[in-house]
Rosetta silent file (secondary structure, phi, psi, omega in degrees, C-alpha in Angstrom):
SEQUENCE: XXXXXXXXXXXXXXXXXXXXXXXXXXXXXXXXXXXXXXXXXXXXXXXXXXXXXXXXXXXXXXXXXXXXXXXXXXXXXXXXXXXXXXXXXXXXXXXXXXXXXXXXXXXXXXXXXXXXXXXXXXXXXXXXXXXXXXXXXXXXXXXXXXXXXXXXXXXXXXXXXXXXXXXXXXXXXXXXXXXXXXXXXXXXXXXXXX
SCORE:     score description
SCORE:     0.000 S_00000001
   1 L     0.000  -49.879  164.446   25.471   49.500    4.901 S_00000001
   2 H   -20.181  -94.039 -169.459   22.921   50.693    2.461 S_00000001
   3 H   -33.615  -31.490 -167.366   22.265   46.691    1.374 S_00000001
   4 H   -86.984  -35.226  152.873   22.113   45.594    5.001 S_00000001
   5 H   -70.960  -44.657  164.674   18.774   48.022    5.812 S_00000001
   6 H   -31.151  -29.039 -152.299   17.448   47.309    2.379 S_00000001
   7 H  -100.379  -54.824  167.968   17.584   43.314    3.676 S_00000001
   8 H   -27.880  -93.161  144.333   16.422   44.358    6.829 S_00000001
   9 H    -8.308  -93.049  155.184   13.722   46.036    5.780 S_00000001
  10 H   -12.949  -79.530  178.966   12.539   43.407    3.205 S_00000001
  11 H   -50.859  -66.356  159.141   12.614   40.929    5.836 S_00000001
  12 H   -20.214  -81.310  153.345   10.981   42.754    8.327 S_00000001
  13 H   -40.562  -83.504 -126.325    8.272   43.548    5.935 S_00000001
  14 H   -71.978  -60.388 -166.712    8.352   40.037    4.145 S_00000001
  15 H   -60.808  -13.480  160.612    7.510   38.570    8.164 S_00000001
  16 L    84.786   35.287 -162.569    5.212   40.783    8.594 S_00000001
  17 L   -76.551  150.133  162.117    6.248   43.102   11.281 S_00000001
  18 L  -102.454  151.637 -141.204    5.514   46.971   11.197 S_00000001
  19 L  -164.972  130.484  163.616    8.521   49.153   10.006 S_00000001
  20 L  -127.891  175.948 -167.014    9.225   52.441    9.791 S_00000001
  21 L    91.085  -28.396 -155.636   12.254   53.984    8.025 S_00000001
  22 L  -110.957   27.285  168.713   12.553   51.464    5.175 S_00000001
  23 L   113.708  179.031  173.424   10.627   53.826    2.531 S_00000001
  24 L   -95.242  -81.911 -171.111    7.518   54.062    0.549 S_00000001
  25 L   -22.985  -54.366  179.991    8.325   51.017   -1.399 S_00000001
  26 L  -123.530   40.117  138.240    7.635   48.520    1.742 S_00000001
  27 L   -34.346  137.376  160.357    5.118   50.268    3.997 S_00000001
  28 L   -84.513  156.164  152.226    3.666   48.205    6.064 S_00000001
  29 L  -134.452  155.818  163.425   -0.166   48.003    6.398 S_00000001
  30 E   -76.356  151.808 -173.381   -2.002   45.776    8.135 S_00000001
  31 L  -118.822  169.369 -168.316   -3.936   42.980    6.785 S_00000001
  32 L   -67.459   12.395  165.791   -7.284   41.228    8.152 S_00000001
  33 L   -81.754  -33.280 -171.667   -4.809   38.556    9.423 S_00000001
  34 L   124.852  -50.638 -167.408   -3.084   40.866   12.008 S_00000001
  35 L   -88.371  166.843 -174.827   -0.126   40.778    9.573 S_00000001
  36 E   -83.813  128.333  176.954    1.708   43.481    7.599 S_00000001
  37 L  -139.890  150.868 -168.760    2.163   43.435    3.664 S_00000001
  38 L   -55.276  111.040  143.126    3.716   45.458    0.999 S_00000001
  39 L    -6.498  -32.250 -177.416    1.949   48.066   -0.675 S_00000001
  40 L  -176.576  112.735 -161.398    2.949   47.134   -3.644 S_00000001
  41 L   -75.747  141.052 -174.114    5.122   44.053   -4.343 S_00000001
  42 L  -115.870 -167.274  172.491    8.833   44.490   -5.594 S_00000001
  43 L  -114.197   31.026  156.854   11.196   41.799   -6.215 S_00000001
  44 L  -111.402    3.746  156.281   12.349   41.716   -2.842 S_00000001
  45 L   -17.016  160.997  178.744    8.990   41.379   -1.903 S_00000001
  46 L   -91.114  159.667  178.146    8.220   37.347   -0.439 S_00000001
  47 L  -103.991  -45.882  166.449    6.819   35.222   -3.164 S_00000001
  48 L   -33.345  -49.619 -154.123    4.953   33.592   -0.370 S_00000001
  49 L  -111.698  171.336  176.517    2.679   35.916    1.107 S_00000001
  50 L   164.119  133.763 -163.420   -0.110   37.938   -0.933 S_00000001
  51 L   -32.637  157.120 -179.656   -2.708   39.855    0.163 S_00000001
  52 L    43.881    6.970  176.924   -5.856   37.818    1.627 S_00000001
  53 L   -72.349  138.468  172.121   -3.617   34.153    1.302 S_00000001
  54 L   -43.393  159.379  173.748   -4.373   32.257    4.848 S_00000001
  55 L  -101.145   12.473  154.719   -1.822   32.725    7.267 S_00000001
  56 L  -169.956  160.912 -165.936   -1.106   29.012    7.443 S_00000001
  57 L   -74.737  168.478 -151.317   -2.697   25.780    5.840 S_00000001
  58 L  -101.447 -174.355  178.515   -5.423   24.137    7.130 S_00000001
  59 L   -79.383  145.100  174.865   -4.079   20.322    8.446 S_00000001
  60 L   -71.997  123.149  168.875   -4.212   17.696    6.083 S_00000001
  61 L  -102.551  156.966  151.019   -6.973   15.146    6.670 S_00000001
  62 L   -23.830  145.118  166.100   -7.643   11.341    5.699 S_00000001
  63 L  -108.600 -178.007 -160.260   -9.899   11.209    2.334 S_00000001
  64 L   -47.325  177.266 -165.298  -13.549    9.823    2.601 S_00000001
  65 L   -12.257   62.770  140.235  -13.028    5.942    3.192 S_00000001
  66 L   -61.071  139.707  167.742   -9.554    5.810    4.128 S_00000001
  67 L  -121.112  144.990 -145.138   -8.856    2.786    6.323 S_00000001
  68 L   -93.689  147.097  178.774   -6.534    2.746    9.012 S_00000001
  69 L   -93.470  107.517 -170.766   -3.593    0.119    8.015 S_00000001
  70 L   -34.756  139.751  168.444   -2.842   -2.912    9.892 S_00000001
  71 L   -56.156  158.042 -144.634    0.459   -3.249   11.736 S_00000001
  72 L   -88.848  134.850 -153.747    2.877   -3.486    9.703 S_00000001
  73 L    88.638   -4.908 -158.156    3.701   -7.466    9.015 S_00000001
  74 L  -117.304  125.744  171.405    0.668   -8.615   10.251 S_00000001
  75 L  -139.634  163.782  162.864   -1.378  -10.691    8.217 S_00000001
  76 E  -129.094  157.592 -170.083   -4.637  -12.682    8.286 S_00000001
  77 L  -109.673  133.970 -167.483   -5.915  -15.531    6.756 S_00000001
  78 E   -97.436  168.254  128.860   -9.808  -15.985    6.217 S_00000001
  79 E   -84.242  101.408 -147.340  -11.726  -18.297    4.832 S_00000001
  80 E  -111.712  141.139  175.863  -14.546  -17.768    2.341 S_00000001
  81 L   -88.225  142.088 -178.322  -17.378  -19.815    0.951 S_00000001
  82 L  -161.185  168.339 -172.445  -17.589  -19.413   -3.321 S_00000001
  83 L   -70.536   -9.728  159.693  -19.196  -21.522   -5.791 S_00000001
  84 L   -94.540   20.057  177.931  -15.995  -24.098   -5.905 S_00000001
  85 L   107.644  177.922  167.554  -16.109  -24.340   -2.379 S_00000001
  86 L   -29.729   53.610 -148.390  -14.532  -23.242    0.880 S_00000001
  87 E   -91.431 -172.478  172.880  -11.273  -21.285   -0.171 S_00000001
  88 E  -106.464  157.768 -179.382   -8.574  -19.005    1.730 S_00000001
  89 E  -164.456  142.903 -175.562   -8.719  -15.653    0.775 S_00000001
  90 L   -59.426 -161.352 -178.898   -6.593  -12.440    2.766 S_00000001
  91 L   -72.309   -5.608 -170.561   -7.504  -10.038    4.798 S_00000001
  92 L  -104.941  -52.660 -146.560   -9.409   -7.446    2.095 S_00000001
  93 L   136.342  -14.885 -171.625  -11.277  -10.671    0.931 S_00000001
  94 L   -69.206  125.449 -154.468   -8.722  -11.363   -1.990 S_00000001
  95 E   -90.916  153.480  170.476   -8.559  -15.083   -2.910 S_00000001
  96 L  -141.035  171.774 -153.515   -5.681  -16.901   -2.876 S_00000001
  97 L   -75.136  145.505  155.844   -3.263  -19.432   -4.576 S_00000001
  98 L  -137.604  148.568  171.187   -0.969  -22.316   -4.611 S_00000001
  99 E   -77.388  143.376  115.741    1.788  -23.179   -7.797 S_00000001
 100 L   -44.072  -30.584  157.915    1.871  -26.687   -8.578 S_00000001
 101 L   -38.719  -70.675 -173.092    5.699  -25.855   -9.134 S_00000001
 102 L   -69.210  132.368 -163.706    6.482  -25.547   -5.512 S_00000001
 103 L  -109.641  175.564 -167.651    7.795  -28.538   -4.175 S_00000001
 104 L    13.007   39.217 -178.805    8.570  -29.255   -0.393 S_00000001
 105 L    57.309   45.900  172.773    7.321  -25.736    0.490 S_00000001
 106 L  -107.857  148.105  161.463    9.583  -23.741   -1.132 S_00000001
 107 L   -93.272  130.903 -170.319    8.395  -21.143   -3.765 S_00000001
 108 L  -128.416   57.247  176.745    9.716  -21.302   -6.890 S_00000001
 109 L  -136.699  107.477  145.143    7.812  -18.234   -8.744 S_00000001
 110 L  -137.060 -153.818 -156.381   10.199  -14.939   -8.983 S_00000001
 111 H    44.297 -118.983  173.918   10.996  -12.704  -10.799 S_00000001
 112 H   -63.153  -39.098 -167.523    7.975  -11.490  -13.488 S_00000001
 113 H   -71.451  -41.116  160.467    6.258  -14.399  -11.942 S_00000001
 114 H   -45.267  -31.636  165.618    6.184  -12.720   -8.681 S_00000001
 115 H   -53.041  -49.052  158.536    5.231  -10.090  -10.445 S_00000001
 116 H   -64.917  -24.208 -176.554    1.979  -11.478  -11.916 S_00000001
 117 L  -156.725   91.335 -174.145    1.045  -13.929   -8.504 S_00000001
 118 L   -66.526  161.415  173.588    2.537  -11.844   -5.825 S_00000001
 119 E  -111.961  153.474 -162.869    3.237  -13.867   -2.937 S_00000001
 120 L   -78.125  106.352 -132.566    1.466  -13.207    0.320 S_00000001
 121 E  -143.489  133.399  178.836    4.450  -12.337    2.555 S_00000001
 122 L  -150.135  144.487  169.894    4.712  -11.345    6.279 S_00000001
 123 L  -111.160   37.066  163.596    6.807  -10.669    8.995 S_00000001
 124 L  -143.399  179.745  177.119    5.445  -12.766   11.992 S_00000001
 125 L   -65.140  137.147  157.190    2.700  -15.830   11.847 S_00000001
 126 L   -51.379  160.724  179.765   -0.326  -15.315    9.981 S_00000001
 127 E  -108.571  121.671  142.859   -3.309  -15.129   12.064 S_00000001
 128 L   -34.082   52.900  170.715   -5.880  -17.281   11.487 S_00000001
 129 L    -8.794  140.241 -177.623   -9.589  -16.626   10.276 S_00000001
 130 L   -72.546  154.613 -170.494  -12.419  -18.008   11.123 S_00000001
 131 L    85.423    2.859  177.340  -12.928  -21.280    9.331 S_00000001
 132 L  -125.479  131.250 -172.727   -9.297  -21.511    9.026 S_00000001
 133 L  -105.664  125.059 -175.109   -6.742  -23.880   10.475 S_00000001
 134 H   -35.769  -75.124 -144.302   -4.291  -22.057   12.787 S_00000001
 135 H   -72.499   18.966  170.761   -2.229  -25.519   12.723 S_00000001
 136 H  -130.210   -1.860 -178.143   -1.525  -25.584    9.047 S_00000001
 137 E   -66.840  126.750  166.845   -0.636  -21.647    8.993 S_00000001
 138 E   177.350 -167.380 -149.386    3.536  -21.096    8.641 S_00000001
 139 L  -140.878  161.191 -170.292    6.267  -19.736    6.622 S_00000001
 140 L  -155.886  131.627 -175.372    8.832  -20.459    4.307 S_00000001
 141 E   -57.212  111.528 -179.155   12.140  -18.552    3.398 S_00000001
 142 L  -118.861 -175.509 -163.971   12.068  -16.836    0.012 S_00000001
 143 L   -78.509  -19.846  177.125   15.130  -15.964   -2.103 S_00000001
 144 L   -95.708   29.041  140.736   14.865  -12.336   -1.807 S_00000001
 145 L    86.012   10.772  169.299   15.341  -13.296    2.172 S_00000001
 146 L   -92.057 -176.117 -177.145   11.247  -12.166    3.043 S_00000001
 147 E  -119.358  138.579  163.625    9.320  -14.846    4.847 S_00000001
 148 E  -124.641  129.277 -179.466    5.567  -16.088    2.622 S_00000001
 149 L   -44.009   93.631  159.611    2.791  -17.254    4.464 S_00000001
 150 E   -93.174  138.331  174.993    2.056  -21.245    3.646 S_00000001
 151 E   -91.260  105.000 -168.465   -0.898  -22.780    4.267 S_00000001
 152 L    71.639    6.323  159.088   -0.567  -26.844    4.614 S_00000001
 153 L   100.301   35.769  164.625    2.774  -26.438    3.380 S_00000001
 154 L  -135.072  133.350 -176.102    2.144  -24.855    0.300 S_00000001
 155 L   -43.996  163.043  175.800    3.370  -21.052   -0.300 S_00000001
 156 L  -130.226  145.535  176.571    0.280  -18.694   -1.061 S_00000001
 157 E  -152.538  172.340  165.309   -0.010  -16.119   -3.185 S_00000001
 158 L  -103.128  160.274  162.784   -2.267  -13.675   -5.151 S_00000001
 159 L   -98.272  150.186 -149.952   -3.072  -12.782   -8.697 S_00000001
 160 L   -81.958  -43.148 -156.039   -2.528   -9.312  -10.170 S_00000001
 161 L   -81.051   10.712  178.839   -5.627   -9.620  -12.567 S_00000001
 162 L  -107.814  108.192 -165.472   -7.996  -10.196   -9.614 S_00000001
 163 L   -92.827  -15.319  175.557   -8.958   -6.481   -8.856 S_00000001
 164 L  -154.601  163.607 -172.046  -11.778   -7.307   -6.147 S_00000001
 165 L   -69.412  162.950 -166.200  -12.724   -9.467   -3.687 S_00000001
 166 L    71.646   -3.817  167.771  -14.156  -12.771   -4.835 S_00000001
 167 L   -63.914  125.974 -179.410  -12.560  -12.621   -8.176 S_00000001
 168 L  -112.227   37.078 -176.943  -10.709  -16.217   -8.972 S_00000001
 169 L   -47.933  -10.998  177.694   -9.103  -15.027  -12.632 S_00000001
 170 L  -108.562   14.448 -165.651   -6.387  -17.195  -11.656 S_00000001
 171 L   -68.211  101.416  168.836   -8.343  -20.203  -11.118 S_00000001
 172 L    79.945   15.000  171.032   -6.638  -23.658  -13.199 S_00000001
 173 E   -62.483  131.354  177.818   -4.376  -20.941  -15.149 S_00000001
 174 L  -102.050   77.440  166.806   -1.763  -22.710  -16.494 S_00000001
 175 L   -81.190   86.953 -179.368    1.484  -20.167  -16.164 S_00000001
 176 L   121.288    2.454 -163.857    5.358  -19.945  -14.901 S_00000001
 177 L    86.978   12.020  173.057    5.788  -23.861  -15.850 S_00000001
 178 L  -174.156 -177.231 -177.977    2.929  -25.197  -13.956 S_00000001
 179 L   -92.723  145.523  167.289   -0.976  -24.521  -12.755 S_00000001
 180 E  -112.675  123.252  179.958   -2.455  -22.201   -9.985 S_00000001
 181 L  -135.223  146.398  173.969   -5.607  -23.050   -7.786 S_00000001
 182 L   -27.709  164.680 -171.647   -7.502  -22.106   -5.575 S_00000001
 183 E  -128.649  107.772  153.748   -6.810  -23.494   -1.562 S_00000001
 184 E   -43.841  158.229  153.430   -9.320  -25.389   -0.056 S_00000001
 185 L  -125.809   20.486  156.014   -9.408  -24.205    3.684 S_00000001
 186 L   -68.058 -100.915 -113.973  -10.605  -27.200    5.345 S_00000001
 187 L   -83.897  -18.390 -172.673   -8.164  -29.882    3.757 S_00000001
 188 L    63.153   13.650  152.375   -5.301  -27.162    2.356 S_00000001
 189 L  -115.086 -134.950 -161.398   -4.781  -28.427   -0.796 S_00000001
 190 E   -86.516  153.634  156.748   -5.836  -27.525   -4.428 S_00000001
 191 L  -115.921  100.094  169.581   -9.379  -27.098   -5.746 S_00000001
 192 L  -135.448   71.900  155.306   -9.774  -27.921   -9.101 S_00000001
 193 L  -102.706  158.484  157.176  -13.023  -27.066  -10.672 S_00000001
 194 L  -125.120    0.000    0.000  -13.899  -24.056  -11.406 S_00000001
């Protein structure tokens, strides 16, 4: 019986309720929150609470220039002007690719090479940027069963070592068994000077 006011008590106290009866050990007093805390913390004391701690957190906000996130699947494709011409480049601005490898608009970079030239992947039609043609925009089936955005029938993809927009680091790279270049986005094929 003893143990079951001792708990009581504790709890009582720990919640911050005023309690008489339970002792010296867990007076309550009040604190500038409105709630009550132990005189002097024991070890059945709450680990939680302690004198002058807020009585609840403030809400977590966005940090400075957060950007709100696109639906989910949805991607678009832009077009950009750069010194080798007119390319496609996503939605941040990031330019992007085609293998020479992929033949009849299949992709045939996975594994590490996906790792290294991610492929641009979505799950509805790309949208179409200005300067970009809607009618050459579509999709292709990839082995791990996602769909990747082709442009003109060629899969698209990005390169890992291009960290901001306008970077081409992948420009005439020879890698994976074949070359990667840039995408016009008039004509939709390769551009290759650099």
């Amino acid at each position: 019986m003893r143990k079951g006011v001792m708990a009581a008590c504790v709890l009582a106290t720990s919640l911050g309720l005023l309690t008489t009866g339970c002792g010296d050990k867990h007076k309550a007093v009040p604190s500038s929150g409105g709630l009550a805390q132990p005189t002097s913390p024991g070890p059945e004391a709450s680990p939680t609470m302690s004198p002058g701690a807020p009585e609840s957190s403030p809400p977590a906000t966005e940090s400075p220039g957060a950007t709100t996130s696109p639906a989910p699947g949805a991607v678009t494709i832009n077009a950009k002007d750069t010194s080798v011409g007119k390319i496609l480049v996503d939605d941040k601005g990031m330019t992007l690719y085609l293998f020479e490898k992929d033949k009849d608009g299949k992709s045939s970079c996975t594994g590490e090479c996906a790792t290294q030239w991610p492929p641009v992947t979505a799950t509805e039609k790309a949208t179409a940027g200005q300067g970009v043609d809607a009618s050459k925009l579509g999709t292709t089936d990839r082995a791990d069963g996602t769909k990747q955005v082709t442009y003109n029938n060629h899969p698209l993809y990005r390169f890992y070592k291009d960290t901001k927009p306008g970077d081409m680091n992948g420009q005439g790279l020879q890698a994976f068994g074949a070359k990667w270049y840039v995408v016009d986005a008039t004509k939709g094929d390769k551009i290759e000077k650099k």
